[in-house]
């Protein structure tokens, strides 16, 4: 049988179904379309455009007049205040007079009469206002001047202040609500499909009234709109076609509000505004009917021919294509056993043979990669879990399945497969942190039994292709039971030995004190020097023992908080004063700053002193000569914030997360590594937080908060 190529079949089909009908129908369509176009062009649209712009201009003028009338009514209500008769009234009569104005105006929310800097009359009496804001504006005005302030929002309600200076000492402030007028503007919709709207800008082009009130609340800058710039430059009535920041064509009109310096703008999308032009559709329909009627006969004829040819040709083309599609789906599922068989004797048959060759090569490659992956994954002694970006399981080795009791097939959501309840909760938190984009995630899983401790550490890492595309996560689950047990044994050893050392060390220090006071006999200068060295060394050792014991008590929850009321500023200041001698000796500037009025706090005074002493002492230790250490205390809502900032060496980034852990030290400075750990325990025991910010080479800032009524009451 002679072979007919797929290209030839395709050319015949397209010629019969597309070219001939398009040529015949297209020629007729172009001929009639030209006649219709000439008809529409002759009608024109200039008159409609002019009418539309005049309509929008009337809307802008209407709202400009409403705003002006609003303020004129308020000013008229205050006209009697601007007379000498009002100034002759006593304070009680003035109060009644202003109360009558307040009662007769539904827009006025408050009236305030100020003499110099004192509000003598406030109507209503419970009205809360910012006196400093009013005084700032009044000081700018000459006597006899009335000023309309800027629009501002409280609880999403627009307000405006109107200030009138009666003389050098007396002023009237009227606080007025714009909510009713603003809602009328926001609800204004015009046009045939109600797509037009109105908004107001102030003298700097910022939106102060808009259907989207959030734009007015944040005073969105609208000077990027050409119509707003034209309004601000011309300060007259006008209209314009323009585009918004997204390039959408708009039609609008504007009118200034002379009294306030604002402007009203009425806007509508151009496509909706000129929808009236399509009223000429009736004429177009008459011509379209002629077009359809003449073209219909040709279309029906070619549709019948096209259906017959398309059916015969599509049957021979679609079946092998669907066969290839099914084969491709099997390859996507990694099913390489069943080949694609086609007997079309054209290019599709060649394509099927090439497809089968590709399938065989993919099977070989897949087998090789699977063997490599299995050898690597299942030889690792740690648990290994591979997830896609949605958290679905791709692969889990035997150790991970045993640890977390993973049951089910790959491809399902990991939380549905983990049967170990404690492990599932940890993985739920881990997935949330991965979704939030958090870095350096480490989650400890406690799977201990009654008598058998079992601890594991889950650490996720991103999996990326060679091109850097993220395709999922690999979670390594490592057994840290031995590390935890060693840490527990170390802590128990330290707690035990410190208890055993404390009593002898206390006795040693007692006898040293007896010797230094020469109760056991006179001492020469060298002996006194030796005893001083022994006393300082024993004191450091006793402090270390006390720190270890305090840490142990804190870890066991046995540390006692003894809260009393004291002044936090005085405590911080006294610690700074006590360490200034050490700072001066080291050539370091030590300063104290505070912001606030009341620093009374209910907490354990001695422990808070210990926090300040440790933090300031550390800052002095790590700050070189010529540096500066600053201690600050701030009063906040419900808590106090303290900061100790230095210009020292700074802390390397790798230490920031563990600086408050036990025995952690930065650099080669001497210390126990327990000071910051104790600070953390003390602050958290009071219900506060402590943290550090640092840049290497620039210094560090330790901050902590203490509630005004801390835990322990």
XYZ file of C-alpha atoms in Angstrom:
713
model
C 0.000 0.000 0.000
C 1.290 3.423 -0.930
C 2.219 5.463 2.121
C 0.614 8.874 2.584
C 2.552 11.193 4.895
C 0.963 12.846 7.902
C 1.959 16.254 6.495
C 0.015 15.589 3.305
C -3.045 14.536 5.283
C -2.817 17.671 7.418
C -2.468 19.991 4.371
C -5.516 18.428 2.670
C -7.612 18.728 5.839
C -6.668 22.379 6.500
C -7.254 23.349 2.861
C -10.732 21.874 2.819
C -11.835 23.005 6.309
C -10.192 26.424 6.603
C -8.819 28.018 3.450
C -11.819 27.692 1.125
C -14.524 28.733 3.679
C -12.346 31.591 4.966
C -11.686 32.914 1.474
C -15.343 32.840 0.416
C -16.887 34.046 3.704
C -14.020 36.465 4.385
C -14.408 38.307 1.066
C -18.133 38.729 1.600
C -17.598 39.770 5.224
C -15.019 42.404 4.318
C -17.278 43.862 1.657
C -20.303 44.233 3.940
C -18.172 45.228 6.968
C -16.798 48.166 5.016
C -20.310 49.421 4.361
C -21.241 49.066 8.049
C -18.053 50.856 9.169
C -18.737 53.801 6.893
C -22.203 54.061 8.355
C -20.928 54.090 11.943
C -18.139 56.592 11.222
C -20.583 58.981 9.592
C -22.683 59.086 12.726
C -19.752 60.214 14.915
C -19.538 60.319 18.674
C -18.349 63.844 19.527
C -21.797 64.991 20.684
C -22.154 62.032 23.032
C -18.673 62.616 24.419
C -19.416 66.301 25.111
C -22.697 65.453 26.866
C -20.985 62.856 29.043
C -18.236 65.233 30.176
C -20.802 67.929 30.992
C -22.721 65.392 33.095
C -19.599 64.401 35.029
C -18.696 68.071 35.521
C -22.137 68.729 37.039
C -21.578 65.848 39.496
C -18.183 67.251 40.547
C -19.639 70.755 40.947
C -22.578 69.382 42.958
C -20.303 67.696 45.516
C -17.962 70.687 45.621
C -20.982 72.824 46.515
C -22.121 70.289 49.162
C -18.700 70.358 50.854
C -18.588 74.168 50.736
C -22.132 74.395 52.184
C -21.113 71.974 54.953
C -18.297 74.219 56.142
C -20.263 77.442 55.547
C -23.014 76.119 57.854
C -20.490 75.421 60.618
C -18.821 78.813 60.128
C -22.255 80.486 60.199
C -22.975 78.716 63.515
C -19.755 80.225 64.860
C -20.398 83.712 63.463
C -21.870 84.914 66.762
C -18.711 83.752 68.567
C -16.688 86.109 66.394
C -18.348 89.191 67.910
C -17.466 91.483 70.803
C -20.759 90.515 72.505
C -19.474 86.974 72.977
C -16.206 88.217 74.415
C -18.170 90.290 76.966
C -19.906 87.207 78.396
C -18.651 85.583 81.571
C -17.372 81.979 81.495
C -20.719 80.427 82.517
C -22.611 82.398 79.859
C -20.036 81.420 77.245
C -20.467 77.762 78.188
C -24.286 77.986 77.704
C -23.837 79.845 74.427
C -21.394 77.245 73.030
C -23.605 74.384 74.315
C -26.529 75.789 72.306
C -24.381 75.805 69.143
C -23.283 72.215 69.864
C -26.907 71.091 70.420
C -28.206 72.636 67.172
C -25.560 71.138 64.840
C -25.579 67.410 64.196
C -22.131 67.512 62.607
C -20.257 69.175 65.491
C -18.748 66.541 67.823
C -17.070 68.918 70.253
C -16.438 72.622 70.986
C -13.393 73.670 73.016
C -12.724 77.164 74.387
C -9.035 77.710 75.240
C -7.425 80.609 77.089
C -3.719 80.608 76.491
C -2.891 76.924 76.960
C -5.810 75.951 79.214
C -9.079 74.435 77.952
C -11.657 76.379 80.025
C -14.739 74.947 78.296
C -15.042 71.463 76.731
C -18.415 70.424 75.288
C -19.175 67.615 75.826
C -17.143 67.454 79.061
C -15.950 63.871 78.542
C -14.549 64.582 75.091
C -10.901 63.535 74.876
C -8.595 65.618 72.700
C -4.900 66.208 72.102
C -4.253 69.666 73.545
C -0.707 69.838 72.177
C -1.940 69.382 68.610
C -4.385 72.309 68.954
C -1.813 74.577 70.633
C 0.688 73.885 67.860
C -1.817 75.101 65.251
C -3.079 78.071 67.352
C 0.447 79.424 67.845
C 0.791 79.682 64.066
C -2.341 81.909 63.697
C -2.820 85.642 64.164
C -5.861 86.936 66.151
C -9.136 86.912 64.242
C -8.037 84.138 61.838
C -10.152 81.035 61.091
C -8.369 77.899 59.894
C -9.842 74.630 58.614
C -7.448 71.819 59.505
C -6.624 68.548 57.769
C -8.953 65.536 57.653
C -8.012 62.759 60.078
C -9.600 59.425 61.037
C -10.481 57.904 64.389
C -11.939 54.389 64.376
C -12.437 54.723 60.579
C -14.533 57.900 61.118
C -13.364 61.117 59.373
C -13.028 64.273 61.485
C -11.783 67.809 60.907
C -10.791 70.607 63.295
C -11.849 74.246 62.720
C -9.819 76.754 64.753
C -10.712 80.437 65.293
C -8.421 82.738 67.286
C -10.577 85.339 69.087
C -7.633 87.404 70.337
C -4.093 86.926 71.644
C -5.247 84.652 74.477
C -8.590 83.048 73.546
C -9.360 80.503 70.816
C -12.295 78.329 69.783
C -11.753 74.804 68.402
C -14.632 72.956 66.725
C -14.234 69.204 66.119
C -16.614 68.144 63.352
C -17.511 64.698 61.967
C -17.445 64.298 58.182
C -18.869 60.759 58.308
C -22.341 61.549 56.887
C -20.969 63.629 53.986
C -18.163 61.107 53.329
C -20.650 58.202 53.181
C -22.741 60.081 50.635
C -19.612 60.535 48.499
C -18.591 56.880 48.946
C -22.038 55.637 47.899
C -22.262 57.871 44.810
C -22.397 55.720 41.650
C -23.305 57.083 38.223
C -23.392 55.990 34.613
C -25.488 53.422 32.775
C -23.912 50.506 34.664
C -23.077 52.497 37.834
C -19.310 52.249 37.337
C -18.624 55.945 37.938
C -17.553 57.205 41.367
C -16.463 60.384 43.176
C -13.424 61.097 45.343
C -11.853 64.157 46.998
C -8.193 65.190 47.224
C -6.623 67.819 49.463
C -4.370 70.677 48.370
C -1.386 68.325 48.134
C -3.161 65.757 45.956
C -3.742 63.213 48.753
C -7.008 61.266 48.789
C -9.211 62.242 51.757
C -12.567 60.785 50.595
C -12.981 57.700 48.384
C -15.358 54.719 47.941
C -12.456 52.653 49.271
C -12.154 54.325 52.673
C -8.806 52.685 53.404
C -7.242 54.876 50.670
C -8.538 57.985 52.467
C -7.387 56.723 55.887
C -3.780 56.378 54.721
C -4.117 59.519 52.520
C -2.994 57.776 49.336
C -1.018 60.080 47.028
C -3.065 60.631 43.828
C -0.719 63.058 42.069
C 0.284 60.215 39.746
C -3.126 60.756 38.047
C -2.957 63.401 35.314
C -6.438 64.756 36.175
C -5.339 65.416 39.789
C -2.232 67.292 38.662
C -4.335 69.395 36.279
C -6.764 70.232 39.114
C -3.936 71.303 41.438
C -2.273 73.426 38.758
C -5.410 75.113 37.385
C -7.720 75.298 40.436
C -10.703 75.612 38.061
C -13.527 73.434 36.702
C -12.550 71.038 33.915
C -12.727 67.541 32.426
C -10.223 65.146 30.911
C -9.537 61.737 29.428
C -6.608 60.020 31.171
C -5.215 56.681 32.312
C -4.725 55.318 35.812
C -1.504 53.735 37.112
C -2.543 50.386 35.522
C -3.052 51.973 32.103
C -6.870 51.760 32.203
C -8.486 54.536 30.103
C -10.726 56.792 32.235
C -12.952 59.831 31.710
C -13.331 62.360 34.509
C -14.279 65.880 35.554
C -13.093 68.012 38.458
C -14.147 71.050 40.460
C -12.206 72.930 43.163
C -13.506 73.660 46.683
C -12.260 77.211 47.215
C -13.028 77.339 50.945
C -10.775 74.394 51.854
C -8.346 74.229 48.923
C -9.565 70.695 48.098
C -10.871 69.292 44.817
C -13.740 66.957 43.832
C -13.135 64.470 40.995
C -15.827 62.381 39.258
C -14.361 59.398 37.355
C -15.718 56.619 35.119
C -14.015 53.944 32.963
C -13.954 55.146 29.358
C -15.339 51.849 28.028
C -18.418 52.169 30.276
C -18.810 55.890 29.708
C -19.045 55.536 25.923
C -21.266 52.461 26.044
C -24.015 54.716 24.661
C -22.316 54.629 21.291
C -23.415 51.043 20.989
C -27.012 52.173 20.795
C -26.294 52.249 17.096
C -26.399 48.473 17.300
C -29.817 48.365 15.670
C -28.417 49.729 12.420
C -25.562 47.235 12.616
C -27.987 44.363 13.128
C -29.826 45.243 9.920
C -26.618 45.010 7.928
C -25.470 41.928 9.882
C -28.601 40.070 8.873
C -27.737 40.616 5.224
C -24.211 39.332 5.934
C -25.397 36.246 7.803
C -28.091 35.384 5.284
C -25.742 35.481 2.299
C -22.867 33.742 4.118
C -25.068 31.069 5.700
C -25.572 29.136 2.476
C -21.840 28.930 1.873
C -21.061 28.006 5.469
C -23.639 25.201 5.593
C -22.270 23.676 2.391
C -18.665 23.712 3.586
C -19.616 22.506 7.074
C -21.230 19.391 5.632
C -18.209 18.695 3.427
C -15.825 19.512 6.286
C -17.599 17.192 8.737
C -17.373 14.243 6.374
C -13.682 14.804 5.579
C -12.811 15.641 9.184
C -14.482 12.488 10.457
C -12.646 10.223 8.047
C -9.288 11.931 8.568
C -9.586 12.439 12.329
C -10.368 8.767 12.873
C -7.106 7.791 11.212
C -5.139 10.509 13.064
C -6.601 10.538 16.568
C -6.402 6.849 17.392
C -2.596 6.537 17.087
C -2.127 9.884 18.864
C -4.236 8.693 21.814
C -2.194 5.474 21.860
C 1.012 7.529 22.127
C -0.523 9.648 24.892
C -1.350 6.532 26.927
C 2.208 5.319 26.416
C 3.590 8.643 27.661
C 1.372 8.412 30.762
C 2.790 4.952 31.520
C 6.327 6.352 31.238
C 5.381 9.172 33.651
C 4.252 6.445 36.094
C 7.617 4.683 35.539
C 5.905 1.725 33.843
C 8.351 0.762 31.094
C 7.216 -2.804 30.304
C 4.420 -2.285 27.738
C 5.562 -0.833 24.345
C 3.456 1.364 22.026
C 2.250 -0.541 18.919
C 1.032 1.394 15.814
C 0.439 0.161 12.244
C -0.440 3.407 10.458
C 2.413 3.090 7.920
C 3.226 6.804 8.178
C 5.320 9.130 10.379
C 3.224 8.185 13.435
C 4.466 4.584 13.092
C 8.076 5.874 13.024
C 7.312 8.024 16.064
C 6.000 4.978 17.955
C 9.205 3.033 17.243
C 11.342 5.969 18.414
C 9.138 6.292 21.514
C 9.697 2.582 22.344
C 13.473 3.049 21.995
C 13.330 6.004 24.379
C 11.266 3.932 26.841
C 13.880 1.173 26.894
C 16.709 3.661 27.521
C 14.726 5.348 30.305
C 14.142 1.958 31.948
C 17.884 1.249 31.956
C 18.670 4.678 33.428
C 15.894 4.406 36.016
C 17.138 0.994 37.165
C 20.682 2.367 37.587
C 19.529 5.428 39.531
C 17.190 3.383 41.734
C 20.010 1.002 42.649
C 22.273 3.944 43.544
C 19.600 5.670 45.606
C 18.630 2.488 47.466
C 22.268 1.766 48.269
C 22.769 5.256 49.709
C 19.466 5.766 51.537
C 19.137 2.354 53.139
C 22.776 2.200 54.286
C 22.467 5.418 56.320
C 22.167 4.778 60.069
C 19.979 7.849 60.615
C 16.317 8.084 59.691
C 15.825 9.699 56.262
C 12.501 11.098 54.990
C 12.088 12.749 51.577
C 9.033 15.044 51.145
C 7.729 17.131 48.267
C 6.862 20.817 48.746
C 3.289 19.927 49.842
C 4.517 17.584 52.571
C 3.715 14.339 50.710
C 6.011 11.377 51.327
C 8.376 10.501 48.475
C 10.740 8.154 50.311
C 11.472 6.960 53.866
C 14.168 4.470 54.834
C 13.583 1.588 57.242
C 15.056 3.389 60.267
C 12.727 6.387 59.831
C 9.736 4.066 59.424
C 10.655 2.182 62.621
C 11.235 5.362 64.670
C 8.006 7.144 63.680
C 5.919 4.054 62.862
C 5.302 5.250 59.285
C 2.633 3.076 57.650
C 1.139 3.524 54.198
C 2.199 4.127 50.636
C 4.451 6.814 49.231
C 2.664 9.856 47.802
C 0.330 10.356 50.786
C 0.534 13.275 53.222
C 3.230 12.535 55.832
C 1.048 13.432 58.865
C -1.483 10.794 57.798
C 1.245 8.141 57.709
C 2.985 8.756 61.073
C 1.288 6.558 63.693
C 3.535 7.646 66.585
C 1.438 10.429 68.180
C 4.370 12.365 69.707
C 6.299 12.227 66.439
C 3.268 13.398 64.437
C 2.861 16.505 66.644
C 6.525 17.420 66.162
C 6.272 16.955 62.385
C 3.135 19.104 62.328
C 5.103 21.976 63.927
C 8.046 21.311 61.584
C 5.858 21.580 58.447
C 4.346 24.871 59.693
C 7.815 26.359 60.202
C 8.930 25.155 56.747
C 5.858 26.768 55.216
C 6.649 30.075 56.980
C 10.155 30.051 55.466
C 12.008 29.759 58.775
C 15.662 28.739 58.506
C 17.803 26.518 60.760
C 14.912 24.360 62.005
C 15.694 21.683 64.595
C 12.989 19.726 66.390
C 13.589 17.364 69.313
C 11.331 14.282 69.489
C 10.914 12.641 72.907
C 9.876 9.004 72.376
C 10.975 7.800 75.828
C 9.258 4.788 77.394
C 8.762 4.306 81.139
C 12.292 3.101 81.887
C 13.987 3.613 78.527
C 14.959 7.145 77.390
C 14.714 7.700 73.621
C 15.418 11.108 72.080
C 15.698 12.027 68.391
C 16.537 15.252 66.533
C 14.665 16.047 63.285
C 16.514 18.438 60.957
C 14.968 19.428 57.581
C 16.965 20.609 54.553
C 15.848 21.860 51.147
C 16.297 19.554 48.150
C 17.192 21.345 44.922
C 17.982 20.289 41.360
C 21.281 21.060 39.676
C 19.639 24.192 38.268
C 18.745 25.398 41.764
C 15.008 24.621 41.546
C 13.517 23.561 44.895
C 11.652 20.238 44.637
C 11.084 19.324 48.281
C 12.721 18.612 51.641
C 14.820 15.876 53.185
C 14.358 15.374 56.950
C 17.159 13.624 58.854
C 16.030 11.960 62.111
C 19.105 11.353 64.310
C 19.242 9.425 67.584
C 20.567 11.800 70.291
C 19.704 9.613 73.288
C 23.373 9.142 74.218
C 24.058 12.898 74.008
C 21.038 13.663 76.214
C 22.085 11.046 78.775
C 25.644 12.394 78.869
C 24.282 15.900 79.399
C 21.979 14.647 82.181
C 24.840 12.788 83.883
C 27.057 15.876 83.604
C 24.386 18.048 85.206
C 23.816 15.558 87.999
C 27.570 15.360 88.606
C 27.918 19.152 88.720
C 24.933 19.517 91.057
C 26.320 16.847 93.379
C 29.863 18.116 93.461
C 28.848 21.747 93.981
C 26.782 20.762 97.035
C 29.812 18.897 98.401
C 32.154 21.836 97.704
C 30.012 24.617 99.135
C 30.330 23.715 102.842
C 34.138 23.279 102.830
C 34.542 26.475 100.788
C 32.372 28.389 103.261
C 34.597 27.106 106.099
C 37.765 28.052 104.207
C 36.478 31.588 103.666
C 35.517 31.817 107.313
C 39.002 30.859 108.499
C 40.546 33.207 105.920
C 38.506 36.035 107.412
C 39.779 35.068 110.903
C 43.373 35.118 109.671
C 42.960 38.439 107.824
C 41.566 40.071 110.992
C 44.711 38.769 112.797
C 42.647 36.975 115.437
C 45.089 34.044 115.210
C 48.129 36.285 115.500
C 49.792 39.221 113.771
C 50.644 39.067 110.045
C 53.381 40.676 108.023
C 52.687 42.469 104.732
C 53.594 39.498 102.528
C 51.295 37.191 104.508
C 48.456 39.695 104.157
C 49.075 39.836 100.411
C 48.938 36.034 100.163
C 45.727 35.944 102.197
C 44.131 38.579 99.895
C 44.968 36.445 96.859
C 43.529 33.359 98.582
C 40.410 35.335 99.596
C 39.738 36.584 96.036
C 40.343 33.151 94.542
C 38.075 31.463 97.072
C 35.415 34.127 96.470
C 35.503 33.426 92.701
C 35.259 29.702 93.379
C 32.326 30.218 95.793
C 30.575 32.401 93.201
C 31.027 29.596 90.665
C 29.583 27.071 93.121
C 26.637 29.396 93.865
C 26.023 29.908 90.150
C 25.980 26.151 89.590
C 23.595 25.634 92.505
C 21.324 28.470 91.369
C 21.244 27.019 87.851
C 20.313 23.631 89.256
C 17.498 25.146 91.356
C 16.200 27.045 88.345
C 16.189 23.937 86.143
C 14.333 21.993 88.836
C 11.791 24.800 89.372
C 12.887 25.249 93.005
C 14.221 28.769 92.646
C 12.248 31.048 94.999
C 11.025 34.456 93.801
C 10.503 37.044 96.579
C 8.676 39.962 94.951
C 8.570 43.414 96.506
C 7.679 46.815 95.124
C 10.715 48.933 94.195
C 11.870 51.574 91.711
C 13.502 49.887 88.696
C 15.236 53.084 87.595
C 16.955 53.444 90.995
C 18.157 49.812 90.884
C 19.590 50.162 87.376
C 21.167 53.528 88.216
C 22.778 52.181 91.404
C 24.298 49.226 89.517
C 25.734 51.641 86.934
C 27.161 53.853 89.709
C 28.709 50.843 91.461
C 30.517 49.746 88.280
C 31.698 53.184 87.150
C 34.966 52.738 89.004
C 35.677 49.535 87.081
C 34.696 51.299 83.827
C 36.985 54.285 84.492
C 39.839 51.942 85.345
C 39.382 50.234 81.960
C 38.995 53.535 80.078
C 35.348 52.867 79.183
C 32.536 55.442 79.218
C 29.555 54.042 81.215
C 26.266 56.012 80.965
C 22.667 55.592 82.100
C 19.516 56.782 80.256
C 15.822 56.429 81.049
C 12.480 57.398 79.495
C 9.272 57.436 81.513
C 7.761 58.704 84.745
C 6.719 55.789 86.940
C 9.233 52.951 87.329
C 7.523 51.122 90.201
C 7.712 47.356 89.643
C 6.624 44.351 91.707
C 9.466 41.796 91.417
C 12.414 40.212 93.230
C 14.761 43.167 93.721
C 17.921 41.144 94.415
C 17.464 38.970 91.338
C 16.827 41.968 89.063
C 19.992 43.600 90.483
C 21.824 40.389 89.597
C 20.583 40.599 85.967
C 21.819 44.192 85.611
C 25.140 43.329 87.270
C 25.761 40.354 84.963
C 24.814 42.214 81.764
C 26.750 45.411 82.571
C 29.725 43.400 83.831
C 29.813 41.377 80.608
C 29.575 44.577 78.529
C 32.561 46.080 80.390
C 34.494 42.828 80.015
C 34.102 42.716 76.224
C 34.467 46.467 75.501
C 37.975 47.746 74.743
C 39.494 50.904 76.226
C 37.953 53.997 74.648
C 34.637 52.233 74.105
C 31.215 53.008 75.513
C 28.574 51.065 77.462
C 25.042 52.491 77.703
C 22.302 51.258 80.051
C 18.740 52.317 79.180
C 15.387 51.777 80.900
C 12.098 52.535 79.119
C 8.548 52.563 80.461
C 6.131 50.767 78.128
C 2.455 49.763 78.317
C 2.344 47.078 80.982
C 6.095 46.380 81.131
C 9.577 47.901 81.381
C 12.225 47.480 78.666
C 15.911 47.512 79.704
C 18.863 47.634 77.300
C 22.610 47.214 77.846
C 24.484 48.266 74.703
C 28.253 48.226 74.176
C 30.702 49.076 71.395
C 32.799 45.986 71.938
C 33.819 43.015 69.847
C 30.312 41.821 68.990
C 29.127 38.216 68.943
C 29.714 35.854 65.986
C 26.416 34.880 64.276
C 26.881 31.206 65.131
C 26.756 32.032 68.885
C 23.596 34.187 68.870
C 21.179 31.244 69.157
C 23.065 29.564 72.006
C 24.552 32.486 73.947
C 22.047 31.904 76.806
C 22.851 28.159 77.077
C 24.903 26.818 79.971
C 28.701 27.035 79.771
C 28.630 28.978 76.504
C 31.455 31.518 76.223
C 32.481 33.859 73.403
C 36.148 34.643 72.878
C 38.875 34.015 75.427
C 37.528 36.098 78.330
C 37.398 34.322 81.674
C 34.058 33.313 83.124
C 31.818 30.403 84.082
C 29.506 30.580 81.100
C 26.535 30.628 83.498
C 25.870 34.369 83.917
C 23.626 34.772 80.868
C 21.905 31.450 81.614
C 20.975 32.734 85.085
C 19.816 36.055 83.596
C 17.540 34.171 81.224
C 16.052 32.070 84.049
C 15.457 35.151 86.239
C 13.800 37.208 83.481
C 11.571 34.344 82.328
C 10.654 33.497 85.927
C 9.258 37.056 86.158
C 7.219 36.592 82.983
C 9.598 38.611 80.794
C 11.794 37.981 77.744
C 15.522 38.442 77.074
C 17.311 38.571 73.750
C 20.497 39.821 72.066
C 21.274 41.767 68.906
C 24.860 41.981 67.680
C 27.092 42.735 64.712
C 30.627 41.379 64.734
C 33.111 44.204 65.222
C 30.394 46.802 66.039
C 29.123 45.744 69.454
C 26.149 44.038 71.101
C 22.835 45.024 72.687
C 21.213 42.839 75.349
C 17.537 43.639 75.996
C 15.038 42.268 78.489
C 11.491 43.052 79.588
C 9.893 42.845 83.030
C 6.113 43.172 83.503
C 5.082 45.954 85.889
C 3.456 43.244 87.995
C 5.778 40.310 87.417
C 5.111 36.610 88.153
C 5.366 35.564 91.736
C 2.590 37.671 93.234
